[in-house]
Coordinates of C-alpha atoms in Angstrom, one line a residue:
M1 CA 11.3 -9.0 -19.8
S2 CA 8.4 -6.6 -19.9
N3 CA 7.4 -7.0 -15.9
T4 CA 9.3 -5.7 -13.0
A5 CA 8.6 -5.6 -9.4
I6 CA 10.3 -3.4 -7.2
L7 CA 10.4 -3.8 -3.3
A8 CA 12.1 -0.8 -1.8
A9 CA 12.3 0.5 1.7
A10 CA 10.6 3.8 3.0
G11 CA 11.6 7.0 1.6
S12 CA 13.1 5.1 -1.7
R13 CA 11.5 7.2 -4.2
K14 CA 9.4 4.6 -5.4
T15 CA 6.3 6.1 -6.5
E16 CA 8.8 9.0 -8.0
Y17 CA 9.8 5.9 -9.7
I18 CA 6.8 4.9 -11.8
V19 CA 5.6 8.6 -11.9
E20 CA 8.9 9.4 -14.1
K21 CA 8.7 5.9 -16.2
A22 CA 4.8 6.5 -16.8
L23 CA 5.5 10.2 -18.3
A24 CA 8.1 8.5 -20.5
A25 CA 6.8 5.7 -21.4
E26 CA 5.3 5.6 -25.4
G27 CA 1.9 4.5 -26.1
R28 CA -1.5 4.3 -23.2
V29 CA -0.4 4.2 -19.3
L30 CA -2.4 3.0 -16.7
I31 CA -1.6 4.0 -13.3
T32 CA -3.3 2.2 -10.2
T33 CA -3.0 1.7 -6.4
Y34 CA -5.2 0.9 -3.9
T35 CA -6.3 4.0 -1.6
N36 CA -7.6 7.4 -2.9
E37 CA -4.9 9.5 -1.3
N38 CA -2.3 7.5 -3.1
Q39 CA -4.1 8.7 -6.5
N40 CA -4.0 12.0 -5.5
Q41 CA -0.3 12.0 -4.5
I42 CA 0.4 10.1 -7.9
A43 CA -1.8 13.2 -9.9
R44 CA -0.2 15.9 -8.1
R45 CA 3.2 14.6 -8.9
I46 CA 2.5 14.5 -12.4
E47 CA 1.0 17.8 -12.7
S48 CA 4.1 19.5 -10.8
K49 CA 6.0 18.3 -13.8
V50 CA 4.5 18.7 -16.9
G51 CA 1.2 20.7 -15.6
T52 CA -1.7 18.1 -16.2
I53 CA -2.1 14.7 -16.7
P54 CA -0.8 13.8 -20.3
S55 CA -3.9 12.0 -22.5
N56 CA -2.1 9.0 -22.8
I57 CA -1.8 8.6 -18.6
T58 CA -4.9 7.2 -16.7
I59 CA -5.0 6.7 -13.4
L60 CA -7.6 5.0 -11.6
G61 CA -8.1 3.5 -8.3
W62 CA -7.4 -0.6 -8.0
F63 CA -11.5 -1.8 -7.4
T64 CA -12.5 1.0 -9.8
F65 CA -10.1 -0.2 -12.7
L66 CA -11.2 -3.7 -11.7
I67 CA -15.0 -3.0 -11.8
A68 CA -14.9 -0.7 -15.0
Q69 CA -12.4 -2.2 -17.1
C70 CA -12.6 -6.2 -16.2
A71 CA -15.4 -6.4 -14.5
R72 CA -18.5 -4.9 -16.1
P73 CA -17.5 -5.3 -20.0
Y74 CA -17.7 -9.0 -19.5
Q75 CA -20.1 -9.2 -16.7
L76 CA -22.8 -11.3 -19.1
A77 CA -20.7 -14.4 -19.2
L78 CA -21.2 -15.0 -15.5
T79 CA -24.5 -12.9 -14.5
G80 CA -26.4 -13.7 -17.5
E81 CA -27.9 -10.3 -17.3
P82 CA -26.5 -7.3 -18.8
L83 CA -25.9 -4.1 -16.5
V84 CA -25.9 -5.6 -13.2
I85 CA -22.7 -4.2 -11.6
S86 CA -23.8 -1.2 -9.8
G87 CA -20.5 -0.3 -8.4
L88 CA -18.6 -1.7 -5.2
N89 CA -19.8 -2.7 -1.5
F90 CA -16.5 -1.8 0.4
K91 CA -17.9 -3.0 3.9
G92 CA -20.7 -6.1 2.7
K93 CA -19.8 -9.7 2.6
H94 CA -21.3 -12.4 0.7
H95 CA -23.7 -15.0 2.9
K96 CA -21.7 -17.6 4.0
F97 CA -23.7 -20.2 2.8
A98 CA -23.7 -18.3 -0.9
K99 CA -22.2 -20.2 -4.0
K100 CA -19.9 -19.0 -6.6
A101 CA -22.4 -20.4 -9.2
N102 CA -24.9 -17.6 -7.9
L103 CA -24.8 -13.8 -8.6
N104 CA -25.4 -13.1 -4.8
Y105 CA -21.9 -14.6 -4.3
Y106 CA -20.4 -11.9 -5.6
L107 CA -23.0 -9.1 -6.1
D108 CA -25.5 -7.3 -3.2
Q109 CA -29.0 -7.0 -4.1
Q110 CA -28.3 -3.7 -5.7
G111 CA -25.8 -4.7 -7.8
G112 CA -22.7 -3.4 -5.5
M113 CA -19.6 -5.9 -5.6
Y114 CA -18.6 -7.1 -2.6
R115 CA -15.0 -5.7 -1.7
E116 CA -13.7 -9.1 -1.0
D117 CA -15.0 -10.9 -4.5
V118 CA -14.2 -8.5 -6.8
S119 CA -10.7 -10.1 -8.3
D120 CA -12.2 -13.3 -7.7
F121 CA -15.1 -12.2 -10.3
V122 CA -12.5 -10.7 -12.7
V123 CA -10.6 -14.3 -12.6
N124 CA -13.6 -16.0 -13.5
V125 CA -14.9 -14.3 -15.7
N126 CA -11.7 -13.8 -18.0
E127 CA -11.7 -17.8 -17.6
R128 CA -15.3 -18.1 -18.8
T129 CA -14.4 -16.0 -22.0
N130 CA -11.2 -17.8 -22.9
G131 CA -8.7 -14.8 -21.9
A132 CA -11.2 -11.6 -23.3
V133 CA -10.6 -10.0 -20.0
I134 CA -7.0 -9.7 -20.8
H135 CA -7.2 -9.5 -24.2
R136 CA -9.0 -6.1 -24.2
L137 CA -7.1 -4.6 -21.6
E138 CA -4.2 -5.9 -24.0
N139 CA -5.8 -3.4 -26.4
I140 CA -6.4 -0.7 -24.1
F141 CA -3.1 -0.1 -22.4
D142 CA 0.7 -0.6 -23.4
H143 CA 2.2 0.0 -19.7
I144 CA 0.2 -0.5 -16.2
F145 CA 2.3 0.7 -13.4
V146 CA 0.9 -0.4 -9.3
D147 CA 2.0 1.4 -6.7
E148 CA 1.8 0.4 -3.3
V149 CA 1.9 -3.2 -4.7
Q150 CA 1.9 -4.3 -1.0
D151 CA -2.1 -3.8 -0.3
L152 CA -3.0 -6.1 -2.5
A153 CA -3.9 -9.6 -1.6
G154 CA -6.2 -12.6 -2.3
Y155 CA -7.3 -12.6 -5.9
D156 CA -5.7 -9.3 -6.7
L157 CA -2.2 -11.6 -7.3
E158 CA -4.1 -14.0 -9.5
V159 CA -5.4 -10.9 -11.7
L160 CA -1.8 -9.7 -11.3
D161 CA -0.7 -12.8 -12.7
L162 CA -2.9 -13.1 -15.4
I163 CA -1.5 -9.0 -16.6
M164 CA 2.3 -10.6 -15.9
S165 CA 1.6 -13.1 -18.7
S166 CA 0.2 -10.6 -21.1
K167 CA 1.5 -8.2 -23.6
I168 CA 1.2 -5.4 -21.0
S169 CA 4.7 -4.0 -19.5
L170 CA 3.8 -4.5 -15.9
T171 CA 5.6 -2.7 -13.2
M172 CA 4.8 -2.8 -9.5
V173 CA 6.6 -1.1 -6.4
G174 CA 5.9 -1.0 -2.9
D175 CA 7.3 -2.4 0.8
P176 CA 6.2 -5.5 2.4
R177 CA 7.1 -3.5 5.7
Q178 CA 4.3 -1.2 5.1
H179 CA 1.4 -3.8 4.5
T180 CA -0.8 -1.8 6.7
L181 CA -3.8 -2.0 4.3
S182 CA -4.9 -4.7 2.7
T183 CA -7.7 -4.7 -0.5
T184 CA -9.3 -8.0 0.9
L185 CA -9.1 -10.0 3.9
G186 CA -9.7 -13.4 2.7
P187 CA -7.4 -16.6 2.9
K188 CA -7.1 -16.7 -0.8
N189 CA -2.7 -16.1 -1.0
K190 CA -2.6 -15.7 2.6
K191 CA 1.1 -16.7 2.9
Y192 CA 2.2 -13.7 0.5
R193 CA 1.0 -11.2 2.6
G194 CA 3.0 -8.6 4.2
E195 CA 6.8 -9.7 3.9
G196 CA 5.5 -13.0 1.9
L197 CA 5.2 -11.1 -1.1
R198 CA 8.8 -11.2 -1.5
Q199 CA 8.4 -15.0 -2.1
W200 CA 5.3 -14.4 -4.6
F201 CA 7.3 -12.5 -6.9
A202 CA 10.2 -15.0 -6.7
E203 CA 8.2 -17.9 -7.4
R204 CA 7.5 -15.6 -10.7
A205 CA 11.4 -15.3 -11.4
D206 CA 11.0 -16.5 -15.1
R207 CA 8.2 -14.0 -16.1
C208 CA 9.1 -10.9 -13.0
D209 CA 12.7 -9.2 -12.4
L210 CA 12.2 -8.6 -8.8
Q211 CA 14.7 -5.9 -7.8
T212 CA 15.1 -4.3 -4.2
R213 CA 16.4 -0.8 -3.3
D214 CA 17.5 -0.6 0.6
C215 CA 18.1 3.5 0.7
S216 CA 16.2 5.9 2.0
Y217 CA 16.0 9.9 0.8
R218 CA 13.5 10.6 2.9
C219 CA 14.7 9.5 6.6
N220 CA 18.3 10.4 8.5
Q221 CA 20.3 7.4 9.3
H222 CA 19.2 7.1 13.2
I223 CA 15.7 6.9 11.8
C224 CA 16.5 4.2 9.2
D225 CA 18.1 2.0 12.0
F226 CA 15.4 2.5 14.2
A227 CA 12.8 1.0 11.4
D228 CA 15.3 -1.2 10.6
A229 CA 15.6 -3.0 13.7
I230 CA 11.9 -3.8 13.6
Y231 CA 12.8 -6.2 10.5
P232 CA 15.8 -7.5 11.2
A233 CA 16.1 -10.3 8.9
L234 CA 15.8 -7.7 6.0
P235 CA 18.8 -5.6 4.8
P236 CA 19.6 -2.3 6.3
T237 CA 18.8 0.7 5.1
K238 CA 21.0 3.7 3.7
S239 CA 20.2 7.4 4.4
I240 CA 21.0 9.1 1.3
D241 CA 21.4 13.1 0.9
V242 CA 19.4 14.4 4.3
S243 CA 20.7 17.2 5.6
A244 CA 21.6 17.2 9.5
T245 CA 19.6 19.8 11.8
D246 CA 20.1 20.6 15.6
H247 CA 17.4 18.1 16.6
D248 CA 18.1 14.5 15.0
G249 CA 16.9 11.2 16.0
I250 CA 14.4 9.3 18.2
F251 CA 13.1 10.3 21.5
Y252 CA 11.1 10.0 24.2
I253 CA 9.0 12.7 25.9
L254 CA 6.5 12.3 28.8
G255 CA 2.6 13.4 28.6
D256 CA 3.2 16.4 30.6
D257 CA 5.7 17.7 28.4
V258 CA 4.1 17.2 25.1
P259 CA 2.9 20.8 24.6
T260 CA 6.8 22.2 25.6
Y261 CA 7.7 19.9 22.9
F262 CA 5.2 20.9 20.4
A263 CA 6.1 24.5 20.7
Q264 CA 9.5 23.9 20.8
Y265 CA 9.8 21.6 18.1
A266 CA 6.5 22.0 15.8
P267 CA 6.2 18.5 14.6
V268 CA 4.9 18.9 11.5
T269 CA 2.2 15.9 12.2
V270 CA 0.9 13.8 15.2
L271 CA 0.6 10.0 14.2
R272 CA -1.8 7.8 16.6
N273 CA -2.8 4.3 16.0
D274 CA -6.5 5.3 15.6
K275 CA -9.3 8.1 16.9
N276 CA -9.4 6.6 20.2
A277 CA -5.8 8.0 21.3
N278 CA -5.4 10.7 24.0
T279 CA -3.3 12.8 22.1
Y280 CA -3.5 16.1 24.6
G281 CA -5.8 18.1 22.3
L282 CA -3.5 18.1 19.5
P283 CA -5.0 17.5 15.7
A284 CA -3.6 13.9 14.8
M285 CA -3.5 11.6 11.8
N286 CA -4.0 8.1 11.8
I287 CA -1.0 5.8 10.9
G288 CA -2.5 3.9 8.1
V289 CA -3.4 7.0 6.6
S290 CA 0.1 8.7 6.8
K291 CA 1.6 6.1 4.2
G292 CA 3.2 8.0 1.4
S293 CA 3.9 11.4 3.2
T294 CA 6.5 12.9 4.4
F295 CA 7.0 15.3 7.2
D296 CA 10.0 16.9 8.7
R297 CA 9.5 15.9 12.3
V298 CA 6.6 13.6 13.8
M299 CA 4.9 13.2 17.0
I300 CA 3.4 9.5 17.7
F301 CA 1.4 8.7 20.3
P302 CA 2.2 4.3 20.1
T303 CA -0.2 1.9 21.4
K304 CA 0.7 -0.6 24.0
P305 CA 2.2 -3.2 21.8
M306 CA 4.5 -0.7 20.7
L307 CA 5.3 0.5 24.1
T308 CA 6.3 -3.0 25.2
Y309 CA 8.9 -3.0 21.9
L310 CA 10.0 0.6 22.8
Q311 CA 11.2 -0.8 26.3
D312 CA 12.2 -4.3 25.0
K313 CA 13.1 -4.0 21.5
N314 CA 11.9 -7.5 21.0
H315 CA 10.6 -7.1 17.4
K316 CA 8.9 -11.1 17.8
K317 CA 6.6 -10.0 20.4
L318 CA 5.7 -6.8 18.3
K319 CA 2.2 -6.7 17.2
A320 CA 1.9 -4.8 14.1
P321 CA 5.5 -4.1 13.2
E322 CA 4.1 -2.6 9.9
R323 CA 2.3 0.3 11.8
L324 CA 5.2 1.3 13.5
Y325 CA 7.4 1.3 10.6
V326 CA 5.4 3.1 8.5
A327 CA 5.0 5.8 11.9
V328 CA 8.4 6.2 12.4
T329 CA 9.5 6.5 8.5
R330 CA 7.2 9.2 7.5
A331 CA 9.6 11.9 9.4
R332 CA 13.2 13.0 7.6
F333 CA 14.5 14.0 11.0
S334 CA 13.3 13.3 14.6
V335 CA 10.8 11.0 16.1
A336 CA 9.4 12.1 19.3
F337 CA 7.4 8.8 21.5
V338 CA 5.8 9.8 23.6
V339 CA 5.8 7.6 26.8
P340 CA 4.3 7.1 30.3
K341 CA 7.5 6.8 31.9
L342 CA 11.2 7.3 30.5
W343 CA 13.5 4.3 30.7

């Protein structure tokens, strides 16, 4: 089977896997992922291994791939005019009364494609051209690797479906528990977001080999156990080859103790939900941006729902569990939560 999906725990070397597979692949390779940070990480990993990006490997953001390789070449089939698509409109949306038969459903007045409708456009154009979009991709790429596949949603899954039925070898890696970002917020395929992605792949067992990996080469067992409790229905994670230190596990500290703790244990990264969080003057990174990163120690300033979970450990009431999961699993050795009181 030429299509493979690997859903694996944080720290299971998913990105490393596709980098190694891409370097070993014969023929023309595309590696695509949603965020710029992930693209940069992939490029850095390849360069660290072989010095430069091999000529047969192309790294593109998901929307760049959709627009440049799928939408623009055959836009005439839908727009009726050449050179209409100018780029991506990430924040805008089509008017709620716009119809798919009209250009303003997909494009703004400057020719920017609305983020919510790019993949819908691609699927539509492919149908109107009797599969020309996918046939063109078959002539360009022998292998396509998708990193952080859990970020793809809506009609993006329809695009993956089309590629699965092509001659291209498709490999996708991701973790539904880390669904902190989404390419689209539209209702299409909504039930397959987050943990539902596993079901989407299961329904395509005839075309895609679904594999799971329940190990972490990043986090020690204390952190794995804490993260697993957020998603108790999923298989537990085993820590592999993570050394011990004199300060390992999950810790709770008061705000007044932040400077002392920071000075003593020097957590590499301070994580917050957004820029409005009080981090006591410490430079911080938003949790969503931290995905894919690894740090020895992290300090987390939890949201109110997270604080409630830290007290009662009731995962059913936890809002946005994926954000807590991502935050905790950035650390190798220790996680310190800043809390208003000790329980």
